[in-house]
Coordinates of C-alpha atoms and ligand atoms in Angstrom, one line a residue:
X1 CA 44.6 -42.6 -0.9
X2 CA 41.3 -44.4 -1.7
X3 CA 37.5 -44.7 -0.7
X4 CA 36.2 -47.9 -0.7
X5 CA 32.8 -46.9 -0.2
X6 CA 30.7 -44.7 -2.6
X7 CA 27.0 -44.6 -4.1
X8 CA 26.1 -43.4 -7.6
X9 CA 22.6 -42.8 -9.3
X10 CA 22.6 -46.3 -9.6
X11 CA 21.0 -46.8 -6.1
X12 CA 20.6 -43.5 -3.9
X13 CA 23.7 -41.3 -4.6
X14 CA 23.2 -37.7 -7.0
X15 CA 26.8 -38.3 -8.9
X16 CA 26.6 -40.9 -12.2
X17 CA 29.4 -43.7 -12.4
X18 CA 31.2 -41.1 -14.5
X19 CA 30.9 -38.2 -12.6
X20 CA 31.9 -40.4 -9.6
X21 CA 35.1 -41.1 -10.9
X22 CA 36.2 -37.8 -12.2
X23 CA 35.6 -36.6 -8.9
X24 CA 37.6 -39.5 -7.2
X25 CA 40.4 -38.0 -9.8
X26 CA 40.2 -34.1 -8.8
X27 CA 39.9 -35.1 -5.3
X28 CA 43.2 -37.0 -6.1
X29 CA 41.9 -40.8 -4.9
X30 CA 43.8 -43.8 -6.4
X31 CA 41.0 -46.2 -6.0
X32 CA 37.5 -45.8 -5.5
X33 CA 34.9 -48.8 -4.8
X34 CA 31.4 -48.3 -6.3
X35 CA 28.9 -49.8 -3.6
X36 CA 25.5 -49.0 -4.4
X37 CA 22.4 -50.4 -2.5
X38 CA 21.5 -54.1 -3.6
X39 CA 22.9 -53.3 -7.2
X40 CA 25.7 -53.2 -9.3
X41 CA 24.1 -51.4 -12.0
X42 CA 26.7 -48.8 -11.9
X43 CA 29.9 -50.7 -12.2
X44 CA 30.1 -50.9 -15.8
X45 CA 29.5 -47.4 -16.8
X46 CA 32.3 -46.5 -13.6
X47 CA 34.8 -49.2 -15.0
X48 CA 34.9 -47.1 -18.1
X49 CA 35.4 -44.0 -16.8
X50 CA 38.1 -45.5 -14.5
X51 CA 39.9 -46.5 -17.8
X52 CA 39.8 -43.4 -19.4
X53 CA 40.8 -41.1 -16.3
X54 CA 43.6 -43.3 -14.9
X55 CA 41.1 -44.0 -11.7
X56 CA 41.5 -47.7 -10.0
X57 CA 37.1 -48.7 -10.1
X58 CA 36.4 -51.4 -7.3
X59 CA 33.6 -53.5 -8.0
X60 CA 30.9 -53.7 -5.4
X61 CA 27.6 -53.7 -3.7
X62 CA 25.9 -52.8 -0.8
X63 CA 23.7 -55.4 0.4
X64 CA 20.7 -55.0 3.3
X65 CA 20.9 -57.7 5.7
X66 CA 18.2 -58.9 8.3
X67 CA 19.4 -59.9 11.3
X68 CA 18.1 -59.3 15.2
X69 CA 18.8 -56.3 15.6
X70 CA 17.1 -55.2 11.9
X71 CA 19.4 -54.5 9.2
X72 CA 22.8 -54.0 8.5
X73 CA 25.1 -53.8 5.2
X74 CA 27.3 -56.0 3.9
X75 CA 29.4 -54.5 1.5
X76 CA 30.3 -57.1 -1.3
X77 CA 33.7 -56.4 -3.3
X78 CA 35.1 -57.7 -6.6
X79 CA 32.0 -60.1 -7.0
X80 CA 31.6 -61.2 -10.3
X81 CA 28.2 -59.7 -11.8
X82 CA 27.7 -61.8 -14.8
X83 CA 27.4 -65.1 -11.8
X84 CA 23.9 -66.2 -12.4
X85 CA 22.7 -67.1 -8.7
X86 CA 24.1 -63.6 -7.8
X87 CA 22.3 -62.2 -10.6
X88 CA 19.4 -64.1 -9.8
X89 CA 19.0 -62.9 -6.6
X90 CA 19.7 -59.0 -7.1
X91 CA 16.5 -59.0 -9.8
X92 CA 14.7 -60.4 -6.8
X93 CA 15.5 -58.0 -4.7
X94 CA 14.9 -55.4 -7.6
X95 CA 11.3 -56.7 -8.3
X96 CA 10.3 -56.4 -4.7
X97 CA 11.6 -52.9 -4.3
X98 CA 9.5 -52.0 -7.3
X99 CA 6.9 -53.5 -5.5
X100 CA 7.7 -51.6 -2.4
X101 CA 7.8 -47.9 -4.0
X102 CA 4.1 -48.7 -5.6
X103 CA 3.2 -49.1 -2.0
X104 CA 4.2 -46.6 -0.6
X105 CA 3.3 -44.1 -3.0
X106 CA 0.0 -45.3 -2.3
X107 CA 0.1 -44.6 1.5
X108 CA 1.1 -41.1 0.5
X109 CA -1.1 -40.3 -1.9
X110 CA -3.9 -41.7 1.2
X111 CA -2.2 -39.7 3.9
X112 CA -2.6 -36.4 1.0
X113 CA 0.9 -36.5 0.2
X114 CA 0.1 -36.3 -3.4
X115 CA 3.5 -37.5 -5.1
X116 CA 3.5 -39.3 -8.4
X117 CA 5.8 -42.5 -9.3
X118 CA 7.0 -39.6 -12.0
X119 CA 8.0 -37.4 -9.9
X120 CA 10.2 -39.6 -7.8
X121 CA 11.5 -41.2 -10.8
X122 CA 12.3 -37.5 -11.7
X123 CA 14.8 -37.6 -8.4
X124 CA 16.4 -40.7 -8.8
X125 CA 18.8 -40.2 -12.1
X126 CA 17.2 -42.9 -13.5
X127 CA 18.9 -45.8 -11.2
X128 CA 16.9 -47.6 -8.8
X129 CA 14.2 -45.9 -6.6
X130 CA 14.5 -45.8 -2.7
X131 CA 12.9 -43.5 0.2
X132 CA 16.1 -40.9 -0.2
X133 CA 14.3 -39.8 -3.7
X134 CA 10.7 -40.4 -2.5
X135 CA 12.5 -37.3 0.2
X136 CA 13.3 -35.5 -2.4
X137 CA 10.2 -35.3 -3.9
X138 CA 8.2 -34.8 -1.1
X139 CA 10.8 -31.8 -0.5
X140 CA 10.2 -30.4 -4.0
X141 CA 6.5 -30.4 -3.5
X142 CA 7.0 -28.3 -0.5
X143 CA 5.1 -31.2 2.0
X144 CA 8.5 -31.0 4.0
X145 CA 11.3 -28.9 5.0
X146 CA 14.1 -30.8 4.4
X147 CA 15.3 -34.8 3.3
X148 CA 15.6 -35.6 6.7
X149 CA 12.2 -34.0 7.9
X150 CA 11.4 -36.5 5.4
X151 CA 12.4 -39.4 7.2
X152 CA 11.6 -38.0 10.6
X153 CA 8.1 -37.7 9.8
X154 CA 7.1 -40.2 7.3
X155 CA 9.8 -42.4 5.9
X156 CA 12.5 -43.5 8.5
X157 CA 11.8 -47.2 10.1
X158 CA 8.3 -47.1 11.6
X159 CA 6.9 -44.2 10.5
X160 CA 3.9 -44.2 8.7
X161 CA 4.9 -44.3 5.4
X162 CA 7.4 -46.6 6.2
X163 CA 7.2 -50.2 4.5
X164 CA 10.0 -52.6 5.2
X165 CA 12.2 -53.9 2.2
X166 CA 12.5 -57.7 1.3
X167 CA 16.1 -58.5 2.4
X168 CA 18.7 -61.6 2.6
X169 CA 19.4 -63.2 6.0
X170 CA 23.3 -62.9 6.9
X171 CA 23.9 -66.9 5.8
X172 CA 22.6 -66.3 2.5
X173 CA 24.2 -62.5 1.8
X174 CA 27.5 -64.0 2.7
X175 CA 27.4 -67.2 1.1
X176 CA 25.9 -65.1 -2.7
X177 CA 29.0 -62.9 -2.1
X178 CA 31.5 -65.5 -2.0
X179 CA 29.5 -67.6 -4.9
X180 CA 30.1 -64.7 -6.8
X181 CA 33.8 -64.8 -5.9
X182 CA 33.3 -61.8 -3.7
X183 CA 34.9 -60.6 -0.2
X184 CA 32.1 -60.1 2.0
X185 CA 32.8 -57.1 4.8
X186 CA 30.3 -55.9 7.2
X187 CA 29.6 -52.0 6.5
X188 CA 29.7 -49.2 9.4
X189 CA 29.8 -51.6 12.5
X190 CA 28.7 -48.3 14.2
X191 CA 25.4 -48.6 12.9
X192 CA 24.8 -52.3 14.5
X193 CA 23.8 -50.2 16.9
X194 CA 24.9 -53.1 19.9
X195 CA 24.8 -51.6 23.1
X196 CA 27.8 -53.1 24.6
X197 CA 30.9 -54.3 22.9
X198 CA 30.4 -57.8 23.9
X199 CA 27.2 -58.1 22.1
X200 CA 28.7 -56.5 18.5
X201 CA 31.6 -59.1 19.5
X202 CA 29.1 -62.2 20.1
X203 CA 27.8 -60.9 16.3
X204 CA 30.7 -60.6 15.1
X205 CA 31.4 -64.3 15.5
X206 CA 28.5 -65.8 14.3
X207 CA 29.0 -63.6 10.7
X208 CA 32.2 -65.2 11.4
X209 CA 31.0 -68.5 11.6
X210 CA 29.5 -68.1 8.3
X211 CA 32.3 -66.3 6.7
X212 CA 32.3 -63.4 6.7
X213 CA 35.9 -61.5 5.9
X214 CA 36.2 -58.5 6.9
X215 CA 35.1 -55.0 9.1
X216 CA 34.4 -51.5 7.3
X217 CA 36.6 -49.8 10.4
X218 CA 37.2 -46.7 9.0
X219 CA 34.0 -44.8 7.9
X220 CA 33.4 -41.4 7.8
X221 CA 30.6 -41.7 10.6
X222 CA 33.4 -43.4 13.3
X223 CA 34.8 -41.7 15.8
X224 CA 37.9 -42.4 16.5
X225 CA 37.4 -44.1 19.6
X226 CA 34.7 -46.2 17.2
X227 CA 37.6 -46.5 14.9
X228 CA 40.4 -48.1 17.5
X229 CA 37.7 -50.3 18.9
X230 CA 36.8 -52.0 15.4
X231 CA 40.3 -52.0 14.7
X232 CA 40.9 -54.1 17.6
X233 CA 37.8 -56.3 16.7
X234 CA 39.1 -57.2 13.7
X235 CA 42.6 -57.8 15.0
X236 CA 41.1 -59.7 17.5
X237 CA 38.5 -61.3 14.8
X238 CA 41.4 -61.8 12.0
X239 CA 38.9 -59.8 9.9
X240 CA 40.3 -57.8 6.8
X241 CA 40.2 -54.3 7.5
X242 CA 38.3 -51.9 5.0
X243 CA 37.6 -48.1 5.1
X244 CA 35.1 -45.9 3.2
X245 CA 33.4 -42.6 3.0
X246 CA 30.3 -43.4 2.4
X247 CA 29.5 -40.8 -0.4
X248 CA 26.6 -40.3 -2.0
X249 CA 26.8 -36.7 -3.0
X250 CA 23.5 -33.9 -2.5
X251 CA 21.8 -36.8 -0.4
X252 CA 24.4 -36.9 2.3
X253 CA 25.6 -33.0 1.6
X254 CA 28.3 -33.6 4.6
X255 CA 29.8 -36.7 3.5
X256 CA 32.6 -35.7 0.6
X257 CA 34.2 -38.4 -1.1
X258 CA 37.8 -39.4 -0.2
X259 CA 37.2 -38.3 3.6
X260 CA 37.0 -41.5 5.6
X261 CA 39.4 -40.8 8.1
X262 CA 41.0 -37.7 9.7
X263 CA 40.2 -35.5 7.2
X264 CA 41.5 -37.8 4.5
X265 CA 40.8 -41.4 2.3
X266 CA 42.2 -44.8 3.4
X267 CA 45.8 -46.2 3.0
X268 CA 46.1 -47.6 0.1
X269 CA 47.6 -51.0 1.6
X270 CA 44.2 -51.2 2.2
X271 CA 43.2 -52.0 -0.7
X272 CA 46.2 -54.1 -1.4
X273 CA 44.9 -56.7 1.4
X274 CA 41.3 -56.5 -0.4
X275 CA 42.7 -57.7 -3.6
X276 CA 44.9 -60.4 -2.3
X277 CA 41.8 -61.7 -0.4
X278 CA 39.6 -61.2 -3.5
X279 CA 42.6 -63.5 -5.6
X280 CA 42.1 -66.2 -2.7
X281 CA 38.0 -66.9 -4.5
X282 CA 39.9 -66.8 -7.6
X283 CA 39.3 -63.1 -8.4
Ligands
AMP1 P1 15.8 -47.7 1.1 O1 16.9 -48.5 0.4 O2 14.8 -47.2 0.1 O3 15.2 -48.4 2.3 O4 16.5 -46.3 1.6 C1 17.6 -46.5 2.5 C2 18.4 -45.2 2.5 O5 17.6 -44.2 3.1 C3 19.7 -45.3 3.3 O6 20.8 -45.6 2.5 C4 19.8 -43.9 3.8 O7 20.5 -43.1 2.8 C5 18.4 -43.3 3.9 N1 17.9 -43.4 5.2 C6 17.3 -44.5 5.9 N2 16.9 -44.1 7.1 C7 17.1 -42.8 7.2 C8 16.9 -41.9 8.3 N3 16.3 -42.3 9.4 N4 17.3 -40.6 8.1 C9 17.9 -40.2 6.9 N5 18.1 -41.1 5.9 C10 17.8 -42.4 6.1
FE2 FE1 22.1 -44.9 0.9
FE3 FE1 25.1 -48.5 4.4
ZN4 ZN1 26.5 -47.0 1.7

């Protein structure tokens, strides 16, 4: 079994690369794909640890994508970080996050929410700082009751603390992934959050139109009627399919690694399809 879909400390997730990939081992996963949010910071350090526990590390990243509707993911796999565009454009995206926590640290400390750039630091393991640790630090101060109080009051889309990230357009996250010699698959298609099946299909074939491969069907989060209707999209789509948990340890307390699917990880022809698509861009 695998998981093709798993943050560490690099972006929002509480385990390191390391202790990522032990766990994928005790929890008995062949293959695990690290997919952190707009990085790949943690791919190294996993690779590693892969090595020396006989655990198969899949490189990738988790990319926030604009599109009508708002945002949605695009999961990025076996892209090659040392590419410069690709590099290039993740420090981008880095330097206006930065940019993004300064602000809205301010609007907290204005609304009396008095949280310091240490203290969130403090929560984030040292990896990249998003709203999930500015949560946790407004949850160790005591101003909430829980992470998702958090985002209910102040941080979810909207809310007054709420200031929107800098992200690619759908052309461009697509296009970086493949320059980078990456398979570009559309995350949690639940979360396009399209009304009718029609309209995630209409989507689904303009991404298509500018390439994109594949559809994260299984995912922790689908039900299963969610499941056999992706499933069907891609057949219909000739999309790869791809299937992940979506882990990212004490931040998402009820999402364990390795369970994607009833109750268990993802075929591991799964990932055999992946790789053969990834050694079509020469990968
Ligand atoms: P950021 O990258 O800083 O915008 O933070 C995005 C992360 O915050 C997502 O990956 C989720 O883990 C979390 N998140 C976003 N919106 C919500 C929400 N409404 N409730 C709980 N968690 C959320
Ligand atoms: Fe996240
Ligand atoms: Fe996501
Ligand atoms: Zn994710």
């Amino acid at each position: 079994m695998i998981d093709l879909h798993a943050h560490t400390t690099a972006s929002d997730g509480s385990c390191t690369p390391t202790e990522l990939v032990r766990l994928a081992k005790s929890t008995g996963l062949r293959a695990v794909a690290v997919t952190d949010h707009d990085t790949v910071d943690g791919v190294h350090e996993a690779a590693g640890a892969g090595e020396a526990e006989g655990v198969e590390v899949v490189p990738g990243i988790e990319i926030s994508v604009d599109y009508p509707q708002g945002e949605f993911h695009l999961l990025g796999y076996y892209v090659d970080f040392r590419n410069e565009a690709f590099r290039a454009r993740i420090r981008y995206l880095q330097e206006n996050r930065f940019n993004r926590n300064e602000v809205m640290l301010r609007k907290m400390r204005e609304a009396g929410l008095e949280v310091s750039m240490e203290e969130v630091v403090e929560e984030s393991g040292g990896g990249q700082i998003g709203r999930p640790h500015m949560a946790r630090a407004l949850l160790k101060k005591g101003y909430v009751s829980s992470v998702q109080d958090a985002f209910d009051r102040y941080l979810a889309d909207g809310k007054p603390l709420h200031v929107p990230k800098v992200k690619l357009d759908p052309a461009e996250a697509i296009d970086l992934v493949h320059q980078a010699g990456g398979v570009a698959v559309v995350a949690h298609p639940k979360y396009m959050e399209y009304p009718t099946e029609q309209e995630l299909a209409a989507e689904l074939a303009r991404l298509q139109g500018l390439g994109l491969d594949g559809l994260e069907c299984y995912y922790s989060q689908h039900t299963e009627a969610e499941t056999a209707q992706y499933l069907a999209l891609a057949r219909q789509f000739g999309f790869l399919v791809t299937g992940g948990s979506d882990f990212h340890g004490v931040s998402k307390p009820d999402v364990p690694l390795g369970v994607v699917y009833r109750g268990t990880g993802v075929e591991d022809e799964v990932l055999d399809r992946l790789k053969a698509q990834a050694a079509t861009r020469g990968r």
